[in-house]
mmCIF file with all atom_site columns, C-alpha atoms in Angstrom:
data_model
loop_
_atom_site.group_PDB
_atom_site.id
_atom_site.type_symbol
_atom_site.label_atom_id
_atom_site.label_alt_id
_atom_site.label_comp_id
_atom_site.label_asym_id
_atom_site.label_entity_id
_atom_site.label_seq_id
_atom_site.pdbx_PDB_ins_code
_atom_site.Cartn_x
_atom_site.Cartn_y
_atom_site.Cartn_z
_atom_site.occupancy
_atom_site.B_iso_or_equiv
_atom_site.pdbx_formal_charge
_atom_site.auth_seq_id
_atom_site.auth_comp_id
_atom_site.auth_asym_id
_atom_site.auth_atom_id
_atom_site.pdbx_PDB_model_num
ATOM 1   C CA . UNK F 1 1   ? 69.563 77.962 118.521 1.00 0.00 ? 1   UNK F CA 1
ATOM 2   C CA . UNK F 1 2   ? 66.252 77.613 119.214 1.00 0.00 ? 2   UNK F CA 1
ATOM 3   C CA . UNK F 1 3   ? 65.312 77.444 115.470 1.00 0.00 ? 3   UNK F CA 1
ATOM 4   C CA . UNK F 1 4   ? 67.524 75.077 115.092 1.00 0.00 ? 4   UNK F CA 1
ATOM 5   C CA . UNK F 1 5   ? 66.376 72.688 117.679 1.00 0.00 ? 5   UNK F CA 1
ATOM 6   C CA . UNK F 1 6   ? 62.540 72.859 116.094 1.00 0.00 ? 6   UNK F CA 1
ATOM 7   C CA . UNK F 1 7   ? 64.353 72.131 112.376 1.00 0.00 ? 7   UNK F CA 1
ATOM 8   C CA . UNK F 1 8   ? 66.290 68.848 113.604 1.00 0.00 ? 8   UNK F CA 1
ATOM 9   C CA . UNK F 1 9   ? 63.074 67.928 115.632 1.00 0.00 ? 9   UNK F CA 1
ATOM 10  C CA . UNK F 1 10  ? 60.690 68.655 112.693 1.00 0.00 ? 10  UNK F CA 1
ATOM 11  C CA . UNK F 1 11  ? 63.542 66.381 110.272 1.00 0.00 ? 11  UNK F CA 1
ATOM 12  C CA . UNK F 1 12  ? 63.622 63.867 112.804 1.00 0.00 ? 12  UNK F CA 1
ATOM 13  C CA . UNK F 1 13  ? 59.778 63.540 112.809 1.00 0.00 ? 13  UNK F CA 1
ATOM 14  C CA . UNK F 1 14  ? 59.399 63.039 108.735 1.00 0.00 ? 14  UNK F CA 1
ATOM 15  C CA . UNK F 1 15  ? 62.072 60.229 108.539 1.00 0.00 ? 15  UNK F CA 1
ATOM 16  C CA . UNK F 1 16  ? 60.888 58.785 111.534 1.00 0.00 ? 16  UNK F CA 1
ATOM 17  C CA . UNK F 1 17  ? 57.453 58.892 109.508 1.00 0.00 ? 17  UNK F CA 1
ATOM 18  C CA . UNK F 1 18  ? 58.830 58.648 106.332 1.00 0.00 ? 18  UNK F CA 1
ATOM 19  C CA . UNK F 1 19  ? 61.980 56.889 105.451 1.00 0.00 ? 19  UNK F CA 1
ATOM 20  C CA . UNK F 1 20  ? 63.409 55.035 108.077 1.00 0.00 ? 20  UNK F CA 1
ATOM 21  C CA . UNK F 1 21  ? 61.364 51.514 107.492 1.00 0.00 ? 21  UNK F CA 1
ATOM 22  C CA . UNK F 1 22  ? 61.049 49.830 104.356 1.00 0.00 ? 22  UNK F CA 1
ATOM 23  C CA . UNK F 1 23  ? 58.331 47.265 103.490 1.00 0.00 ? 23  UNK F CA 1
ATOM 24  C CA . UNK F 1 24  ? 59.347 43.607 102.281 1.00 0.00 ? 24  UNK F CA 1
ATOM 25  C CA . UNK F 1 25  ? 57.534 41.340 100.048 1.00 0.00 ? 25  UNK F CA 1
ATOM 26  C CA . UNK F 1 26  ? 55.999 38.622 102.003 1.00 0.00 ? 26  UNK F CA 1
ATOM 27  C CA . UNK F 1 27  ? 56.504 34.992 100.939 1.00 0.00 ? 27  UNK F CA 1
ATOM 28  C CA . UNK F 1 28  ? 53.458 32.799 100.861 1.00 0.00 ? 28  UNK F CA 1
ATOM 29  C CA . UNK F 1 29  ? 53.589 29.291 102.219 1.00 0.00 ? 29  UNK F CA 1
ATOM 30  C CA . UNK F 1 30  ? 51.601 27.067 99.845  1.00 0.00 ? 30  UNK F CA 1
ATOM 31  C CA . UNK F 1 31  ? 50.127 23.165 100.944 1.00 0.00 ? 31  UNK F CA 1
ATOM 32  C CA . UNK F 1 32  ? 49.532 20.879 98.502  1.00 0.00 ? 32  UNK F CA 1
ATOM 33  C CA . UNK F 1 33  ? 48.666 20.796 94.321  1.00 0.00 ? 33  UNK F CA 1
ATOM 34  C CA . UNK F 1 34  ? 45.675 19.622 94.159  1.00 0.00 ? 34  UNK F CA 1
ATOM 35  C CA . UNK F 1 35  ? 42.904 18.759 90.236  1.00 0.00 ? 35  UNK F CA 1
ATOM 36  C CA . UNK F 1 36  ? 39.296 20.048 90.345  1.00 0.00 ? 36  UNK F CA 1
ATOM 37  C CA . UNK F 1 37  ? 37.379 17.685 90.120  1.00 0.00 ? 37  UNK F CA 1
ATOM 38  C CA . UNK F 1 38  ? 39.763 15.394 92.600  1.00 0.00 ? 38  UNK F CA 1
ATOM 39  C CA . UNK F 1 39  ? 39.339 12.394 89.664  1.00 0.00 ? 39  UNK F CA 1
ATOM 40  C CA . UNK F 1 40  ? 38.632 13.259 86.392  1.00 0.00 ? 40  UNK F CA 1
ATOM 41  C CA . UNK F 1 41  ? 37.861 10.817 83.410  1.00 0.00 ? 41  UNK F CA 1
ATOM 42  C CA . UNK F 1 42  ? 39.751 9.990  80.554  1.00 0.00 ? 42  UNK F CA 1
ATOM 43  C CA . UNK F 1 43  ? 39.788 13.041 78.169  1.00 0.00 ? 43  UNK F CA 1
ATOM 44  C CA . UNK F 1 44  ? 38.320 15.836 80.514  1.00 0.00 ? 44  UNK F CA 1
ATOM 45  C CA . UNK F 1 45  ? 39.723 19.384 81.332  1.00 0.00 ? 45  UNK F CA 1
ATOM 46  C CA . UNK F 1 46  ? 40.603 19.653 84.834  1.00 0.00 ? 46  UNK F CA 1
ATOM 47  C CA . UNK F 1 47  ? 42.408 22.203 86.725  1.00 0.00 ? 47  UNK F CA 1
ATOM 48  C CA . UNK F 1 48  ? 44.610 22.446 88.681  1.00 0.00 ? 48  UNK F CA 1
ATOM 49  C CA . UNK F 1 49  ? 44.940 24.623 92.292  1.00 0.00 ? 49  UNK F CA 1
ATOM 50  C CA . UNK F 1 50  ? 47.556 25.257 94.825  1.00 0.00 ? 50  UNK F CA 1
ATOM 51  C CA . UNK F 1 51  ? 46.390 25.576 98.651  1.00 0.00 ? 51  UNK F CA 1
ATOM 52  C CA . UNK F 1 52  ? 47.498 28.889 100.302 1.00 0.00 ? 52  UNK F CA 1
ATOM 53  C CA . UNK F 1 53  ? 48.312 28.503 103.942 1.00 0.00 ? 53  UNK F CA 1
ATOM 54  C CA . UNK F 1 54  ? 49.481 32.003 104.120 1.00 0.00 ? 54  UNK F CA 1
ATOM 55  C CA . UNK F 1 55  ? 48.941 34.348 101.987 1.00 0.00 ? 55  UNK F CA 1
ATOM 56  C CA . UNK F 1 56  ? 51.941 36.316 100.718 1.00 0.00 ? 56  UNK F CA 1
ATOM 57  C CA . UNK F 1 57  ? 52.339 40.585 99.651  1.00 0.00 ? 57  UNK F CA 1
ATOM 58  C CA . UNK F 1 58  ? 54.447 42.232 97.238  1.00 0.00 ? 58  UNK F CA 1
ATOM 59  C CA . UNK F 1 59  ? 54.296 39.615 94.470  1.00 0.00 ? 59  UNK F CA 1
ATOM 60  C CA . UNK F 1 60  ? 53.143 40.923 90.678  1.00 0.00 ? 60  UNK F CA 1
ATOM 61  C CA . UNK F 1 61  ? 53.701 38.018 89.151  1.00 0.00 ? 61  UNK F CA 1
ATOM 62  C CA . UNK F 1 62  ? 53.684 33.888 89.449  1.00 0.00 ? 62  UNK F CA 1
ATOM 63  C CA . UNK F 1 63  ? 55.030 31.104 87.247  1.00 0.00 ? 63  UNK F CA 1
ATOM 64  C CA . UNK F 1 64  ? 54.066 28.037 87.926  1.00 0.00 ? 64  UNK F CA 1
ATOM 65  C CA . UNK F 1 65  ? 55.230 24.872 86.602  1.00 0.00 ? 65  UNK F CA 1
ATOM 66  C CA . UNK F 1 66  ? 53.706 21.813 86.618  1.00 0.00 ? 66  UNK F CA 1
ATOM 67  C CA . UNK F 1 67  ? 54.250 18.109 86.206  1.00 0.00 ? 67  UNK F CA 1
ATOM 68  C CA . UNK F 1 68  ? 52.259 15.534 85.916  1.00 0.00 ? 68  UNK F CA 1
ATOM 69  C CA . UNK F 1 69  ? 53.823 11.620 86.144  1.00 0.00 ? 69  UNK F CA 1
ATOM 70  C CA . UNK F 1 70  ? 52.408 7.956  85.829  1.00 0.00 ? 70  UNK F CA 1
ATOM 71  C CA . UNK F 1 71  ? 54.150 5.432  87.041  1.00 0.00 ? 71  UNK F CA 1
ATOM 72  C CA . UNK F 1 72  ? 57.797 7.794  87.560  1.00 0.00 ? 72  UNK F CA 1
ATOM 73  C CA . UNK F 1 73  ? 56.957 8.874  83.609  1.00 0.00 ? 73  UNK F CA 1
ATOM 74  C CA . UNK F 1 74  ? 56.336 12.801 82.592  1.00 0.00 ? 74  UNK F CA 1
ATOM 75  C CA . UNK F 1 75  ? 53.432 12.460 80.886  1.00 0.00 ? 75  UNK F CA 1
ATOM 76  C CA . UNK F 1 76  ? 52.521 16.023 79.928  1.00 0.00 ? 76  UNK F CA 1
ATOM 77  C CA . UNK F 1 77  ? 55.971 17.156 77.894  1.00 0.00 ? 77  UNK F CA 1
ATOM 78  C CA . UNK F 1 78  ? 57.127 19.793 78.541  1.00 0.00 ? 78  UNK F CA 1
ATOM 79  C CA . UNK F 1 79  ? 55.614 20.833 81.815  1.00 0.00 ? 79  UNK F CA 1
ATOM 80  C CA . UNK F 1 80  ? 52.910 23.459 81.911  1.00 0.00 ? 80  UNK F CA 1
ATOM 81  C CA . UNK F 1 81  ? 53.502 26.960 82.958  1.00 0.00 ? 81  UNK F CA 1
ATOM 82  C CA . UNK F 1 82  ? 50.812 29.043 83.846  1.00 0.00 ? 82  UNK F CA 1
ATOM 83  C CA . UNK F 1 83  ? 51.792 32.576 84.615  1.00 0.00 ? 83  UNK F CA 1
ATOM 84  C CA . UNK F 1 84  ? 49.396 34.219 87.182  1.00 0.00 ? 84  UNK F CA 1
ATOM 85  C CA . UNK F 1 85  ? 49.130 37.971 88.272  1.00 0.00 ? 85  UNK F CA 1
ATOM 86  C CA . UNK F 1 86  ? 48.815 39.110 91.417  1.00 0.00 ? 86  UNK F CA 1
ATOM 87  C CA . UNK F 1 87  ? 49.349 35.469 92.510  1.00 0.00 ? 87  UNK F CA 1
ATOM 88  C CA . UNK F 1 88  ? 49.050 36.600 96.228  1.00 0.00 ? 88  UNK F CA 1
ATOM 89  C CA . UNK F 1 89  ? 45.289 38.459 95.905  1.00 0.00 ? 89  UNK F CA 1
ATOM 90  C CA . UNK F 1 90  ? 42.947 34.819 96.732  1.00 0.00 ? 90  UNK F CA 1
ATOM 91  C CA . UNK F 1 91  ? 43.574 31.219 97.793  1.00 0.00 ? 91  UNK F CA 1
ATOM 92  C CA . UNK F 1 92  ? 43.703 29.449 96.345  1.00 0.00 ? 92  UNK F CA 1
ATOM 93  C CA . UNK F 1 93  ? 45.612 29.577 93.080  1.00 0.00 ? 93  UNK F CA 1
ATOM 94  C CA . UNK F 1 94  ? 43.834 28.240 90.854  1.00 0.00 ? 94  UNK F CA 1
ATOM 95  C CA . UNK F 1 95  ? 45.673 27.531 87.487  1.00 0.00 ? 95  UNK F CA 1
ATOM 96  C CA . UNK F 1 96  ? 42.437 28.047 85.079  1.00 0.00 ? 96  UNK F CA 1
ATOM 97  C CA . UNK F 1 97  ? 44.547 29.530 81.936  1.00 0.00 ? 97  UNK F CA 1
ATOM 98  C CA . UNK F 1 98  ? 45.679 26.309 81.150  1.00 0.00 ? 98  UNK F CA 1
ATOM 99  C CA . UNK F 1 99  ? 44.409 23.100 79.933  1.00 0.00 ? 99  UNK F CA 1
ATOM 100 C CA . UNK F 1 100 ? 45.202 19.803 81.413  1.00 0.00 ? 100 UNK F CA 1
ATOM 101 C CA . UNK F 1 101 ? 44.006 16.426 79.945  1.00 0.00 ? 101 UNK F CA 1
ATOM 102 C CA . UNK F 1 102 ? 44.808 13.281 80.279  1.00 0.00 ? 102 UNK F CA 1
ATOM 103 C CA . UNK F 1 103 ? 43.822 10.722 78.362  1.00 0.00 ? 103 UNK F CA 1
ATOM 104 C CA . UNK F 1 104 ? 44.180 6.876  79.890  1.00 0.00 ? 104 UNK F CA 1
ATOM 105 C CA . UNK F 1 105 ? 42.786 5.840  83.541  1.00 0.00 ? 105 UNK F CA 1
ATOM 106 C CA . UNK F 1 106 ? 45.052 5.131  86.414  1.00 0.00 ? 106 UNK F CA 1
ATOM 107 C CA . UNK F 1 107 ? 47.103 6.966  89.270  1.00 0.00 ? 107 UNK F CA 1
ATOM 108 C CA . UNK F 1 108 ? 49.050 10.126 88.478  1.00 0.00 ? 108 UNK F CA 1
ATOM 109 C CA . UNK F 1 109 ? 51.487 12.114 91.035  1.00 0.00 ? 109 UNK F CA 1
ATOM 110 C CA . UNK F 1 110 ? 51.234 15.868 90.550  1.00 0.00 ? 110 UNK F CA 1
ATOM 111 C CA . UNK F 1 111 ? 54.140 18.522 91.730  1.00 0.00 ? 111 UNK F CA 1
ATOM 112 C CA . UNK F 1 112 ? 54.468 22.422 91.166  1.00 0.00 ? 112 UNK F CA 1
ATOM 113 C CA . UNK F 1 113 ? 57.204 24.562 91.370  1.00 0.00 ? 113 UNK F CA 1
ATOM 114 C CA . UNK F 1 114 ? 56.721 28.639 91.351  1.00 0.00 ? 114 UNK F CA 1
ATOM 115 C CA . UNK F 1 115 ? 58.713 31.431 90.988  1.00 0.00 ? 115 UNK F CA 1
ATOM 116 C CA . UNK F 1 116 ? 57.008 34.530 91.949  1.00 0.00 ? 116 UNK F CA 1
ATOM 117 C CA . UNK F 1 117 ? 58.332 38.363 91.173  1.00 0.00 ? 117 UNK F CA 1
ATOM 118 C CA . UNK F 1 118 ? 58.655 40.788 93.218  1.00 0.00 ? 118 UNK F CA 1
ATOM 119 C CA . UNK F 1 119 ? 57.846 44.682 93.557  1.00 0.00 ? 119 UNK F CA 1
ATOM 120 C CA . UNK F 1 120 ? 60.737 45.360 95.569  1.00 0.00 ? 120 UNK F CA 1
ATOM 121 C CA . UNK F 1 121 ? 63.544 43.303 96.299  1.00 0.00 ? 121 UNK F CA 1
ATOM 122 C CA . UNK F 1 122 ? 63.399 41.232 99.571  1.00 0.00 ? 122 UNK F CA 1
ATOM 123 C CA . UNK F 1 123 ? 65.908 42.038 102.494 1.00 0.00 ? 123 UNK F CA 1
ATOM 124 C CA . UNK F 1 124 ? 68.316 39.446 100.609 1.00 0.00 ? 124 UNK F CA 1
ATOM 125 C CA . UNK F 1 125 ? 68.253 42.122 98.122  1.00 0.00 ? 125 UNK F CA 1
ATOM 126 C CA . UNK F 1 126 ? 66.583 38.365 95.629  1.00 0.00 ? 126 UNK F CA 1
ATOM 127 C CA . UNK F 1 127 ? 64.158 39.961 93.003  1.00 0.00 ? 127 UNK F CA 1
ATOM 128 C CA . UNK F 1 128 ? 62.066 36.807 93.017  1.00 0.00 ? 128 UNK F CA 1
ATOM 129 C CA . UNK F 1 129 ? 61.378 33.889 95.401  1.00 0.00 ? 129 UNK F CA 1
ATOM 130 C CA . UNK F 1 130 ? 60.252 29.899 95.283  1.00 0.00 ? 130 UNK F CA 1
ATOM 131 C CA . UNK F 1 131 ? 58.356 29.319 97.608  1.00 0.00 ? 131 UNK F CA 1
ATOM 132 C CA . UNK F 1 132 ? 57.809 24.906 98.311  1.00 0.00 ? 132 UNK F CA 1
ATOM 133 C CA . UNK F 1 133 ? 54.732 23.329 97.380  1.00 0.00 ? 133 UNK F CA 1
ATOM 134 C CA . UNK F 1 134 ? 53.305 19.554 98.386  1.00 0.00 ? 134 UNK F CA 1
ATOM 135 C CA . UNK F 1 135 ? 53.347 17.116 95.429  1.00 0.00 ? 135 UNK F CA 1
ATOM 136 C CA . UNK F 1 136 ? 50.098 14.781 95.469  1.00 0.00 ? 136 UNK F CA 1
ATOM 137 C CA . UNK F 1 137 ? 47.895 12.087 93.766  1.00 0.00 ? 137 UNK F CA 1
ATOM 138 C CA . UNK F 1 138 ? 44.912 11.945 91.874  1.00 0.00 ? 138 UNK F CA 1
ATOM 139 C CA . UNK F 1 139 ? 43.103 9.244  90.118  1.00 0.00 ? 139 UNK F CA 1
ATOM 140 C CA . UNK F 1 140 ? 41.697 9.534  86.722  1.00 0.00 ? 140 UNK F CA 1
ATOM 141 C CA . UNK F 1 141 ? 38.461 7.176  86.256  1.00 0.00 ? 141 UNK F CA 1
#
């Protein structure tokens, strides 16, 4: 009996250690999209980075999609993806891999969508998640 109480309290121990509690990815919440530098002339690179509010865990890999319009007009076609690893490891995201010109002066609105994959599934059991992300303006001079 008595061996049997110190095996059930030794098992109880290692899954109490162990197995019982499971680690989720954690989602990052993301401010605006934002061009470095803030107004770029006609014809120059720029990039383009994402503010990190919080930063996020358990995410290998990030997708993010970009548009860029003038007046209510795409005027990159299609939109840019930029696939980043380890998209939760700095703030911000900075999409460098990429380039992004424009080529006449005037206002431009900016929005950025993301899907980010996980390394194990969140408690919904989802394999990826979409976080929101602020649109914004820039000028090009």
């Amino acid at each position: 009996m008595k061996r049997f109480l110190i095996l059930t309290a030794f098992a109880a121990v290692v899954f109490a250690v162990c197995g019982c509690s499971k680690e989720y990815p954690v989602i990052p919440v993301y401010g605006k999209v934002s061009v470095s530098p803030s107004s770029p002339v006609p014809g120059q690179n720029f990039k383009v980075q994402i503010q990190v509010k919080e930063q996020g865990s358990g995410f290998y890999r990030g997708y993010y999609h970009v548009h860029i319009y003038k007046g209510g007009t795409e005027v990159i076609i299609p939109a840019v993806t930029v696939k980043v690893i380890d998209p939760t490891g700095y703030a911000p995201v900075v999409l460098e891999n990429a380039k992004f010109v424009l080529t006449e002066k005037g206002t431009y609105s900016i929005s950025c969508s993301v899907e980010l994959d996980t390394e194990t599934p969140l408690p919904s059991g989802q394999v990826a998640a979409s976080p929101m992300i602020e649109s914004s303006t820039f000028t090009v001079n």
